Coordinates of C-alpha atoms in Angstrom, one line a residue:
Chain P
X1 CA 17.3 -8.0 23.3
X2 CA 16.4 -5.4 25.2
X3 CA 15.8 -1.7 23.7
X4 CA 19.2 -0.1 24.7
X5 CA 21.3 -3.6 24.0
X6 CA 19.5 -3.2 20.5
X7 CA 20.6 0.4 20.2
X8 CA 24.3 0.1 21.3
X9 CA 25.1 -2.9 19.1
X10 CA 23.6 -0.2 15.9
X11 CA 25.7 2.4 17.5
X12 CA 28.7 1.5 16.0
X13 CA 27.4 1.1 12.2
X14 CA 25.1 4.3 12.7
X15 CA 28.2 6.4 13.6
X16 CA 30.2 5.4 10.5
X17 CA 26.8 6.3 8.3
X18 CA 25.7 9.6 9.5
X19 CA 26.5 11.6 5.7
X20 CA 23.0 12.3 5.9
X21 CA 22.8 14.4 8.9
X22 CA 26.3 15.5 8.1
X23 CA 27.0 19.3 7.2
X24 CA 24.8 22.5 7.4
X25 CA 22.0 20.9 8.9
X26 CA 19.3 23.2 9.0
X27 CA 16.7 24.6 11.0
X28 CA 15.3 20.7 12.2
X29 CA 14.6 20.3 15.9
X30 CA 15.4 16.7 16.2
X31 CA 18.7 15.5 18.5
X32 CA 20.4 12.1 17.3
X33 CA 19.1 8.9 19.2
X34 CA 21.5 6.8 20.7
X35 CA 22.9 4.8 23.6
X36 CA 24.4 7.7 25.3
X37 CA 21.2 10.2 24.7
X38 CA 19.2 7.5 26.7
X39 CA 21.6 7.3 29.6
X40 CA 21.8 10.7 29.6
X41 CA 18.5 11.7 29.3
X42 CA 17.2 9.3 31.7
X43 CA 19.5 10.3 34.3
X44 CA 17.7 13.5 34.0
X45 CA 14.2 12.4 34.7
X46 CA 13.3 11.7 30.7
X47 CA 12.9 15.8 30.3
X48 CA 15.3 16.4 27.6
X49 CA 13.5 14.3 24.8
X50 CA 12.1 16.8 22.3
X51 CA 10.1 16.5 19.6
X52 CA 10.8 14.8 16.6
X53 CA 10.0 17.5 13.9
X54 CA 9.0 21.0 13.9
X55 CA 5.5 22.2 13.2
X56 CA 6.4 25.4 11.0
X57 CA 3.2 27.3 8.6
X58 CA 3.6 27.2 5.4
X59 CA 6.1 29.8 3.6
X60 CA 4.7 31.4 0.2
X61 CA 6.3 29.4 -2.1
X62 CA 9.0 26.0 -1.9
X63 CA 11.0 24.1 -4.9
X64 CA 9.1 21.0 -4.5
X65 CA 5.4 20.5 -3.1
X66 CA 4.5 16.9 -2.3
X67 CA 0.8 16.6 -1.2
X68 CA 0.6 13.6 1.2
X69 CA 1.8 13.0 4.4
X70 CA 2.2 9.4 4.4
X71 CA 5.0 6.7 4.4
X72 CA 5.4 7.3 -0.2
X73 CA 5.0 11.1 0.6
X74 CA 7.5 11.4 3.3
X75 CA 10.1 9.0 2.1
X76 CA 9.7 11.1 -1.1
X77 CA 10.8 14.2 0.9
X78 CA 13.6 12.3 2.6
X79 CA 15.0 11.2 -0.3
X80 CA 14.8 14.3 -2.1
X81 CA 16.9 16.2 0.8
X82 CA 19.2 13.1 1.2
X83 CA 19.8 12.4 -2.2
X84 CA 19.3 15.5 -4.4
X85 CA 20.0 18.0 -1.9
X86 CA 16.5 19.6 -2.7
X87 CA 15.9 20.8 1.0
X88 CA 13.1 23.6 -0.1
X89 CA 10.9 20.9 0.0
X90 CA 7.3 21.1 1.8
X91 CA 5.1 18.0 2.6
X92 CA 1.6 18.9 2.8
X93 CA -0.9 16.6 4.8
X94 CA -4.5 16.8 5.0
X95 CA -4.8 15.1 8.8
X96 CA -1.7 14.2 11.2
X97 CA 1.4 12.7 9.5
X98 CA 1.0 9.1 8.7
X99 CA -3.0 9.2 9.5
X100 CA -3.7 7.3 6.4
X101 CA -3.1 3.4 5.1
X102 CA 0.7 4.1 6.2
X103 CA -1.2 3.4 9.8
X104 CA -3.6 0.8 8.3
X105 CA -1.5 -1.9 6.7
X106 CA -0.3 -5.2 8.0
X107 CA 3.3 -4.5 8.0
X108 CA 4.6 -6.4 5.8
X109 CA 7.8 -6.2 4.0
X110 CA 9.0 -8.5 1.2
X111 CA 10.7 -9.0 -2.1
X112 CA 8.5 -11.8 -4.0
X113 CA 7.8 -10.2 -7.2
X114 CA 8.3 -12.3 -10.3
X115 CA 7.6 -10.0 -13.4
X116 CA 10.3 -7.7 -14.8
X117 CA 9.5 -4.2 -13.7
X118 CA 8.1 -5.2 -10.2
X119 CA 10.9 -7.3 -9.8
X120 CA 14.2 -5.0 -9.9
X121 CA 11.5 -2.5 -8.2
X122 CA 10.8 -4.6 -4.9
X123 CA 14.5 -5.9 -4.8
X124 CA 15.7 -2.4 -4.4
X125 CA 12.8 -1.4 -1.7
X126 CA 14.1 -4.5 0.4
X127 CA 17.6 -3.7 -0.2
X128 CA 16.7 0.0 1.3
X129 CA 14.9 -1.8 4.2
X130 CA 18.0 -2.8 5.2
X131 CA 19.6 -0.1 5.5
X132 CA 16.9 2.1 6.8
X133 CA 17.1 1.8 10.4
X134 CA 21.1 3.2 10.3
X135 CA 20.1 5.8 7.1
X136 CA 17.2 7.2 9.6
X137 CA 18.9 6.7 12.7
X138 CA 15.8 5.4 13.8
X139 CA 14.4 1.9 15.1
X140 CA 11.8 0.7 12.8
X141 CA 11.3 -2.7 14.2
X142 CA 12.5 -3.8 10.3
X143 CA 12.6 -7.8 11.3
X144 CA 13.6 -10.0 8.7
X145 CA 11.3 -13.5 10.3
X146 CA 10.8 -14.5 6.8
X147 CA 7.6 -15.1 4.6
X148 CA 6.2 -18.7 3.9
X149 CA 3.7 -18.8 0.6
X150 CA 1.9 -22.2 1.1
X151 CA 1.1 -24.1 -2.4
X152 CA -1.7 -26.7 -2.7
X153 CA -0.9 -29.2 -5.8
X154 CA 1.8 -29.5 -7.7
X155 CA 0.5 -27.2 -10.3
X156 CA 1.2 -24.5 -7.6
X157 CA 5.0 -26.1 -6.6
X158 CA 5.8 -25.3 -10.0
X159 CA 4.3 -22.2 -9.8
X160 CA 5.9 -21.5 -6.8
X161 CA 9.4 -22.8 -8.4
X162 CA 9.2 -20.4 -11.1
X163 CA 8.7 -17.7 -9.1
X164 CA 11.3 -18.5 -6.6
X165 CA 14.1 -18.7 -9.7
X166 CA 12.9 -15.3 -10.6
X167 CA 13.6 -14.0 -7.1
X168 CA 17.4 -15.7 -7.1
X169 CA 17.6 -14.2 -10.4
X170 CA 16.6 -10.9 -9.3
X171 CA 19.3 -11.0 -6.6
X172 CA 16.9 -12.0 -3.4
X173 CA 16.4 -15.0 -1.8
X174 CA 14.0 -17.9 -2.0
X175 CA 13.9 -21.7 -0.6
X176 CA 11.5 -23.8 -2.1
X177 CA 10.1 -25.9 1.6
X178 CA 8.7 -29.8 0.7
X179 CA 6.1 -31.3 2.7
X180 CA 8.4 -32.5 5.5
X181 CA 10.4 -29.0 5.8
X182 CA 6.7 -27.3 6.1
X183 CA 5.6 -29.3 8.5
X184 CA 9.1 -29.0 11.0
X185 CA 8.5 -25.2 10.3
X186 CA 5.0 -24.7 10.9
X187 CA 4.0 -27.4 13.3
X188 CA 1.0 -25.1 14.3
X189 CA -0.7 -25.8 10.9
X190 CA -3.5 -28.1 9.7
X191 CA -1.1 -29.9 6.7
X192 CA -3.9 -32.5 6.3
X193 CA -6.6 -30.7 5.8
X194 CA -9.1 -32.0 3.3
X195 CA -9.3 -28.9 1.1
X196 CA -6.0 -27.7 0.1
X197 CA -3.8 -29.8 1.9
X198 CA -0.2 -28.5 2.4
X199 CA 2.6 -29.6 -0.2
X200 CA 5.4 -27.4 0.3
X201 CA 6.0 -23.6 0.7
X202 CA 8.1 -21.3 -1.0
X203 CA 10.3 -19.4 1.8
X204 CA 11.7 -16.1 1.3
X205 CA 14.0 -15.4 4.6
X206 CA 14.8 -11.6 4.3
X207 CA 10.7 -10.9 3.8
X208 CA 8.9 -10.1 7.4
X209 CA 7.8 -6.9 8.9
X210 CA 8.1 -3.4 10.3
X211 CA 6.5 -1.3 12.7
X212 CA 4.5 0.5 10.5
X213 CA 3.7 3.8 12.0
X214 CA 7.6 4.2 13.0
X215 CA 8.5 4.1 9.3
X216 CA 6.5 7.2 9.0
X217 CA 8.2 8.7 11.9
X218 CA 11.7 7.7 10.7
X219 CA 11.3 9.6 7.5
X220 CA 9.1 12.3 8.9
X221 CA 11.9 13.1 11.5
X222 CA 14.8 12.7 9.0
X223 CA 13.5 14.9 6.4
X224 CA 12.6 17.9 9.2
X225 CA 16.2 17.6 10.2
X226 CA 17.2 18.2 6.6
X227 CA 14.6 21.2 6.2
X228 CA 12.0 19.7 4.8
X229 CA 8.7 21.2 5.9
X230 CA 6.1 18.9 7.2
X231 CA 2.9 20.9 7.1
X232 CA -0.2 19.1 8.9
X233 CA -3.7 19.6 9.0
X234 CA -3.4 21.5 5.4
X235 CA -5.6 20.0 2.8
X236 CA -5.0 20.6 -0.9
X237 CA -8.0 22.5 -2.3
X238 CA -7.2 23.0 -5.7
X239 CA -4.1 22.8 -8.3
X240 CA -3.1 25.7 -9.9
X241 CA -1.8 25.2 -13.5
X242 CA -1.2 27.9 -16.5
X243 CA -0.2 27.4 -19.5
X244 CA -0.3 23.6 -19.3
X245 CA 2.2 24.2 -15.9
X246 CA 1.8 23.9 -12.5
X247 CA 2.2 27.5 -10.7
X248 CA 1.3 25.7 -7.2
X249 CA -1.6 25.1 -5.2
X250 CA -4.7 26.2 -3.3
X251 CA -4.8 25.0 0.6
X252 CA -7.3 25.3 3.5
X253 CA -4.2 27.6 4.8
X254 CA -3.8 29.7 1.8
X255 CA -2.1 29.5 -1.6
X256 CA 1.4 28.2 -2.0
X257 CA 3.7 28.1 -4.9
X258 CA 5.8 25.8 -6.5
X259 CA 7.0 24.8 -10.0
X260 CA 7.1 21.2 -8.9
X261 CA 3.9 19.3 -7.1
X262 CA 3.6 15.8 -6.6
X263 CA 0.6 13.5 -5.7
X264 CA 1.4 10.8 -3.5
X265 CA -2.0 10.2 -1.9
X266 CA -2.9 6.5 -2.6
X267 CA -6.6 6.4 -1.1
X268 CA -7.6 9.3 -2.6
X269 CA -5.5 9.5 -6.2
X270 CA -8.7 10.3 -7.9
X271 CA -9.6 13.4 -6.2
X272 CA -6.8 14.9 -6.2
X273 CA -5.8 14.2 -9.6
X274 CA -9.2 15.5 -10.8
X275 CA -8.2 18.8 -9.2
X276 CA -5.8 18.8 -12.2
X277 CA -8.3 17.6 -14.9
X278 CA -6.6 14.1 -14.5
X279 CA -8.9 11.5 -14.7
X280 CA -6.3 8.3 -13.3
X281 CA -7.1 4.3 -14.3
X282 CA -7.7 3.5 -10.6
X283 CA -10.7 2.4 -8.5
X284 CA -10.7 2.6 -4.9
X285 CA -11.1 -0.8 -2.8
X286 CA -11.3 -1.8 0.4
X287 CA -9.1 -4.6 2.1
X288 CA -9.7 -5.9 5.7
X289 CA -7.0 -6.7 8.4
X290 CA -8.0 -8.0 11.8
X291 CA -5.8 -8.4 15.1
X292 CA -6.5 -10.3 18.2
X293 CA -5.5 -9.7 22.1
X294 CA -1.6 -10.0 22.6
X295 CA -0.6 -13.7 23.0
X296 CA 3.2 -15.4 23.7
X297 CA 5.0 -15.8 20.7
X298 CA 3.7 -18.4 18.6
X299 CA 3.7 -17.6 14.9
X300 CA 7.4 -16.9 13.8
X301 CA 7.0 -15.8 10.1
X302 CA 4.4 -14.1 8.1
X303 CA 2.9 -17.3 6.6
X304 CA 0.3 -17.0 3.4
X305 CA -2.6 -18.9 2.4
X306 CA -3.1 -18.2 -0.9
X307 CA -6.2 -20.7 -1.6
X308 CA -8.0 -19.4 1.5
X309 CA -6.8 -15.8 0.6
X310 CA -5.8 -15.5 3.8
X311 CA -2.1 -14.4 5.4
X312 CA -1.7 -14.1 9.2
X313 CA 1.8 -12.9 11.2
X314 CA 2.4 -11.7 14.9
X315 CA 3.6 -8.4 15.8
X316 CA 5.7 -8.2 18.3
X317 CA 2.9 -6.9 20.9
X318 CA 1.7 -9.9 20.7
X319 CA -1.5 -9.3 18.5
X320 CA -2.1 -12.4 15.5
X321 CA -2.5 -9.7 12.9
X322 CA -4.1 -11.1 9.8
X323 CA -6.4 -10.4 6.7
X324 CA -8.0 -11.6 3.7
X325 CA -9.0 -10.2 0.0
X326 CA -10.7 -7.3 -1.2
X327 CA -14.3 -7.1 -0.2
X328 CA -14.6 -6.2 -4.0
X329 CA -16.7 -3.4 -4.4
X330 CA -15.4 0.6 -4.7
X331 CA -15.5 1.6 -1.0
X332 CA -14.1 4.8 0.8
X333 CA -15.4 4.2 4.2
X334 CA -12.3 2.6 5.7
X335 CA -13.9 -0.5 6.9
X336 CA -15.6 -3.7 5.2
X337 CA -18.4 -5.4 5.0
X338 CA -19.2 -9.0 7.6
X339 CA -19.0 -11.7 4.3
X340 CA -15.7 -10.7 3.8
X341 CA -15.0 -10.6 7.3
X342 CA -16.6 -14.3 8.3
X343 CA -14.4 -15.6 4.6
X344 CA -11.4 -14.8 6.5
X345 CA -12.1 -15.9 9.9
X346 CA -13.0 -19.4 7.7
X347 CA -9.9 -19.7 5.9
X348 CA -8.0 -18.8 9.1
X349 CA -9.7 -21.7 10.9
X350 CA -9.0 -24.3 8.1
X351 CA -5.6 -23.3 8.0
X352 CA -5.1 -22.8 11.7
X353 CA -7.2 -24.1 14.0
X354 CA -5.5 -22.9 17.2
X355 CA -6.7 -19.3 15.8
X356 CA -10.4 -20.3 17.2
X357 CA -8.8 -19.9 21.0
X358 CA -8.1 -16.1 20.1
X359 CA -10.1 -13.3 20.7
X360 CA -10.2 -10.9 17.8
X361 CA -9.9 -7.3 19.1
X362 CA -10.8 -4.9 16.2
X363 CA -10.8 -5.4 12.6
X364 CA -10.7 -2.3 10.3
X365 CA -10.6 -1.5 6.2
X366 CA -7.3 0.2 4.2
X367 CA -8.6 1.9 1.3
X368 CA -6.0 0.4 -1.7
X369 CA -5.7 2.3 -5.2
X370 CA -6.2 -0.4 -7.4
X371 CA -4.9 -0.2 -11.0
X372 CA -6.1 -2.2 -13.6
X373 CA -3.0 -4.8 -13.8
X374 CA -2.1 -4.6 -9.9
X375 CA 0.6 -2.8 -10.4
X376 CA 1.9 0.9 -9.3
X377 CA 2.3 4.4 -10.8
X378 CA 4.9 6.3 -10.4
X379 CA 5.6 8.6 -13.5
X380 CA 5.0 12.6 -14.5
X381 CA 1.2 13.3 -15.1
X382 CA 0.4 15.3 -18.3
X383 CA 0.8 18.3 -17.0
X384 CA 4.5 20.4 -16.9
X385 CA 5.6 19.8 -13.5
X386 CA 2.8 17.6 -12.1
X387 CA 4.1 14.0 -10.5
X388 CA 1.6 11.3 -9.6
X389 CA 2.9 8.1 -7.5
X390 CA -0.6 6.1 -6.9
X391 CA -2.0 2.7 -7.6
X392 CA 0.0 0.9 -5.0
X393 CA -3.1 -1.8 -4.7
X394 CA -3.1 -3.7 -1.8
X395 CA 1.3 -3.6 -1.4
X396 CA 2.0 -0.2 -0.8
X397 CA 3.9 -0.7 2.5
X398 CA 6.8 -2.8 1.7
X399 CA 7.4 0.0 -1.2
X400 CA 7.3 2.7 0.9
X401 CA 11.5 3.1 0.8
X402 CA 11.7 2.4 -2.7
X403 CA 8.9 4.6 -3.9
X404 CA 10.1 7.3 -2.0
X405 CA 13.7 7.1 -3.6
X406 CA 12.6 6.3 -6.9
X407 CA 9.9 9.5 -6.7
X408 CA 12.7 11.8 -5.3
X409 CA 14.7 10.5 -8.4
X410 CA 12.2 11.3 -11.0
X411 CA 11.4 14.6 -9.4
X412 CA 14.7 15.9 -8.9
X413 CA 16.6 14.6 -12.5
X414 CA 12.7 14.4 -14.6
X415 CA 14.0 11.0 -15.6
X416 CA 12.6 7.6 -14.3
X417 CA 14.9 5.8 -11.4
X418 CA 15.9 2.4 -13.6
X419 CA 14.2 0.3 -10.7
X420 CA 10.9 2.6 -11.5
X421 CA 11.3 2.8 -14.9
X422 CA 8.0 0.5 -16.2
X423 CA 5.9 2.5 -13.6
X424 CA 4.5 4.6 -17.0
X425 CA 0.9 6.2 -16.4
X426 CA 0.5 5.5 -20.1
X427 CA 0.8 1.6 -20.2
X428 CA -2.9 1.4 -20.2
X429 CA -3.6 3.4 -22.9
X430 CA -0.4 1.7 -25.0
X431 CA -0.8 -1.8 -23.7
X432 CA 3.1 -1.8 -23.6
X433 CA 4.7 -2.9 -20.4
X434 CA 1.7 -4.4 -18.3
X435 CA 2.3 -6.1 -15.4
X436 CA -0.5 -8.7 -14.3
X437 CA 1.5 -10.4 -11.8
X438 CA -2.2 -12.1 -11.1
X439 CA -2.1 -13.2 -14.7
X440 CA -6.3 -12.4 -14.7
X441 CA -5.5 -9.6 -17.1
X442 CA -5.3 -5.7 -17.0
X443 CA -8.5 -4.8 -16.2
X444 CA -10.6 -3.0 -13.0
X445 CA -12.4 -5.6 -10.7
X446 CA -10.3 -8.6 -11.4
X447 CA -7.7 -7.2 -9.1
Chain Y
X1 CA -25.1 -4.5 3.4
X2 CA -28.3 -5.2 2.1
X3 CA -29.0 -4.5 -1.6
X4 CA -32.7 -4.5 -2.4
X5 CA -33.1 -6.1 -5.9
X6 CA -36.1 -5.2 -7.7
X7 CA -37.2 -8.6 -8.2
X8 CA -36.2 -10.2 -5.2
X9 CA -36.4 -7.8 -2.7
X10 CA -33.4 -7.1 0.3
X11 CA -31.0 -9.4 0.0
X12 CA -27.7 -10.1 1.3
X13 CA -24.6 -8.5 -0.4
X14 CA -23.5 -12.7 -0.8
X15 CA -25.7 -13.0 -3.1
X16 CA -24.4 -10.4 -5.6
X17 CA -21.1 -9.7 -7.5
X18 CA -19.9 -6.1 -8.2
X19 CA -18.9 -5.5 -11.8
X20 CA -17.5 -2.1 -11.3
X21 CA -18.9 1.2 -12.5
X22 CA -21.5 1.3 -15.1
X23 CA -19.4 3.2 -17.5
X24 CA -18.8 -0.4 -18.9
X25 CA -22.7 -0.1 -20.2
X26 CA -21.3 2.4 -22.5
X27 CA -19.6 0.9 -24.7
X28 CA -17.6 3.0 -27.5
X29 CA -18.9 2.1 -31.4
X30 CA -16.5 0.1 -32.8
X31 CA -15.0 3.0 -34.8
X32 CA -14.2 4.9 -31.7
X33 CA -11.5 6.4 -31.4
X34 CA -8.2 4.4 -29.3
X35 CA -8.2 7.3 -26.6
X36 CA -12.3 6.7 -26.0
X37 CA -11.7 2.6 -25.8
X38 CA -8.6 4.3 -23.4
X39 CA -11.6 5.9 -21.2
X40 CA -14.3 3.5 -21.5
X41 CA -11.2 0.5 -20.2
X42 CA -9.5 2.4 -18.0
X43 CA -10.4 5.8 -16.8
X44 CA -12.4 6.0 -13.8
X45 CA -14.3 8.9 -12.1
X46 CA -13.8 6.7 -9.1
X47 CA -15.7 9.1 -6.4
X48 CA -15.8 9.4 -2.7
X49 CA -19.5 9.2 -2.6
X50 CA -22.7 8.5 -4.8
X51 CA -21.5 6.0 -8.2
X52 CA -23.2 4.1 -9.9
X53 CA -22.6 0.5 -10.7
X54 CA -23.2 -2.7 -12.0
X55 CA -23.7 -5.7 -10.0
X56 CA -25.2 -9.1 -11.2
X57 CA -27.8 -10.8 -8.4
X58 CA -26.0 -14.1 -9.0
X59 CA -27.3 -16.3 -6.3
X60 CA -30.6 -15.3 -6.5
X61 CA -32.6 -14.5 -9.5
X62 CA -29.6 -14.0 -12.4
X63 CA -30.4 -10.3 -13.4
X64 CA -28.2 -7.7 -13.4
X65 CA -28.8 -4.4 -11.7
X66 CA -27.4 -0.8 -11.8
X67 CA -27.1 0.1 -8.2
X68 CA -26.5 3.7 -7.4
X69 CA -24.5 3.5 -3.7
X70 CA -22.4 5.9 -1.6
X71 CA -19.0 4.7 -1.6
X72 CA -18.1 6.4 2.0
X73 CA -21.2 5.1 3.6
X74 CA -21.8 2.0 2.2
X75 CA -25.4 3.3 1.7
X76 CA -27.8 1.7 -1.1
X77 CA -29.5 4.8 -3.0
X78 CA -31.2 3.0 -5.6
X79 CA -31.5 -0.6 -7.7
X80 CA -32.6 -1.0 -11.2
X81 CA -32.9 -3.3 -13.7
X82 CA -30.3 -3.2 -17.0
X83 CA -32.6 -3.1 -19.5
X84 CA -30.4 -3.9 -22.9
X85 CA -31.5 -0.6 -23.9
X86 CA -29.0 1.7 -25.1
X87 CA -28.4 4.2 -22.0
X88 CA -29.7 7.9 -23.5

């Protein structure tokens, strides 16, 4: 379909759900996309498009800060204009918006959670994925192409079963695939191979992908045109606190004050928690993603290899985009190490042979906030007024709308969104309410 | 990266596991308190730059090693032995 055909056939359903943008819109710059805009604009040469959100300087003091201009950070801001009608509201981000793992991720979005807590969590990010194109007014290539998890043995099928009656009975959707229905699926695979040979594969038809970077844009641009104040190139220097409450914080463009501040920063949790005494239960990891040269379609779903830890899709550039695991070791430096790259060319190969007749273009490293049982944060810090959201391990994109809507809530009403609610910082230290999804137990480095 | 073992010499990063930071040589006394177990568990200083950690040189010659590395550079600042000694 072709980019205006795919706006016009939106058109309809995005004019019956504008209440966000509706009513004393404030001082945001951005002009609603549609069918019409392009005609128009195009018929004037393409010199009407302006940009997406203002670039204001910081004011002395806001209601809310949230330091972090990522996908969490800036769906936080949305949410807490669209939702809560908190519109003095600044995001504060050390580089250009989205310039962290928001950018770095491989896109995808799913729903395949099967422990209470992550699994009324996940159910409600997808169900905001679907909306969030016509919410933002805002094409982020959301495309539901489904997500294949290959099993190995019929340990795994069961495995596999289980987790798929957890996902019906969390409201989502999941097909348990035998042999036969693998193979007419994914014709392209090695189903004989003589290590893990293919059995089956549990399908979950509404997972797939996104264009990542555009789901930072979509919220960056909706929460400007709410008032929201995006504030790049400002780096957090310090946090002030007094008497056990947060006053506001110290910048590299001067002091600004708030009575609420929230860390959403995944990446860098640890130092900008410690600016607040905080010391957090997460270690910094890195995770490697690869993408070849743009090829005809040829992969349809994001298909995972769990045995070879190895997942693989196809954006719709073209590029195989696939990765591994964690290279294992604390890392910072935003790219990996070769074992962990050669591992995942391997299991790509065993899996897919066909993968050998691509050329890989550039391979880089996500930093991931691991916690000790793979799960997220999202809860007050022990401070008055202090939020954290971290520890979104190596799954932080698909969150991205739910995290942001379930951090708005907790911000805006101090009580935990119901889909959030097992997101407590203080799990650790209790031992109430962990959630190894792994089952390898809650503890660093087995993650 | 190449992590030179005291015994061994240079060798390959295959060769060796990571175990985390070496905070987990210092263990609490068993009538620590449950906020120091908490810390010693838990907590990390998790820094963007020199740490110190323990990896074990299992495919070569079994020992385990602190190594003190920068996490932003990947560079190797220093391998020694764990000695069973109490850390001071």
């Amino acid at each position: 379909m072709s980019p205006v055909a795919r706006l016009m056939s939106r058109r309809s359903i995005a004019m019956r759900r504008h209440r966000c943008f509706a009513g004393g819109r404030p001082a945001g710059s951005g002009m609603r996309y549609n069918a019409f805009q392009i005609l128009k604009q195009g018929l004037a040469g393409n010199r009407g498009w302006r940009p997406a959100w203002r670039k204001p300087d910081p004011k002395p003091e806001y209601d809310v800060l949230i330091i972090g201009g990522g996908g969490h950070g800036l769906a936080t801001a949305y949410y807490l204009a669209a939702e809560h009608g908190l519109r003095n509201v600044a995001v504060l981000e050390k580089g250009y918006l989205g310039s962290g793992n928001v950018g770095r991720n491989t896109t995808i979005v799913r729903a395949n959670y099967g422990l209470p807590g992550n699994s009324q969590f996940y159910s409600h990010s997808l169900r905001l994925w679907e909306g969030l194109e016509q919410e933002l007014n805002y094409n982020v290539m959301h495309s539901q192409r489904g997500i294949i998890n290959l099993f190995h043995s019929d340990g795994q099928r069961d495995a596999a079963a289980r987790r798929g009656n957890a996902m019906l009975n969390q409201g989502d959707d999941a097909i348990l695939l035998d042999r036969a229905e693998c193979r007419a699926m994914l014709p392209y695979l090695d189903h004989d191979q003589t290590r893990f040979p293919i059995y089956g594969g549990l399908y979950h038809p509404r997972g797939g992908t996104a264009r990542h970077d555009a789901v930072a844009w979509g919220y960056a641009r909706g929460a400007d045109r709410q008032g929201v104040d995006l504030i790049e190139t400002c780096e957090v220097t310090g946090i002030d606190i007094a008497g056990g409450k947060v006053t506001g914080v110290q910048t590299t463009r001067g002091a600004i004050r708030a009575r609420k501040v929230a860390i959403v920063v995944a990446g860098r949790s640890s130092q900008v928690a410690a600016m607040a005494g905080l010391r957090l239960p997460i270690e910094s990891h890195v995770l490697q993603a690869f993408v070849t040269e743009g090829l005809k379609p040829v992969i349809d779903h994001v298909v995972t290899y769990g045995m070879g830890h190895f997942y693989i899709s196809q954006s719709d550039k073209g590029g195989l985009v696939f990765g591994g695991d964690l290279d294992f070791y604390p890392s910072y430096a935003a790219r990996g190490n070769l074992p962990m790259a050669e591992h995942v060319m391997e299991a790509g190969m065993t899996l897919m042979p066909m993968l050998g007749r691509a050329r890989v273009l550039r391979s880089w490293g996500g930093i991931m906030d691991m916690s000790p049982d793979g799960s997220p944060i999202i809860d007050h810090a022990p401070v008055d007024g202090l939020f954290v959201n971290c520890g979104w391990c190596y799954g932080g994109f698909k969150a991205v709308p739910g995290s942001g809507h379930c951090f708005a809530h907790l911000i805006a009403t101090g009580q935990p969104h119901p889909a959030a609610a097992r997101y407590r910082l203080d799990r650790f230290e209790t031992g109430r309410g962990l959630m190894d999804e792994e089952g390898t137990g809650a503890q660093h480095n087995l993650h | 990266m190449l992590i030179p073992c005291p015994l061994c010499g240079p060798r390959d990063l295959r060769e060796f596991s990571p175990r985390g930071a070496a905070v987990t040589l210092e263990r609490p006394d068993a009538e620590a308190l449950p906020e120091e177990w908490h810390a010693y568990l838990h907590l990390r200083d998790n820094p963007a730059g020199a740490t110190r950690e323990l990896w074990w040189h299992g495919a070569g010659c079994g020992a385990w090693l602190i190594v003190e590395r920068n996490t932003v550079t990947h560079e190797v600042i220093g391998v020694s032995l764990v000695t069973g000694e109490p850390e001071q």
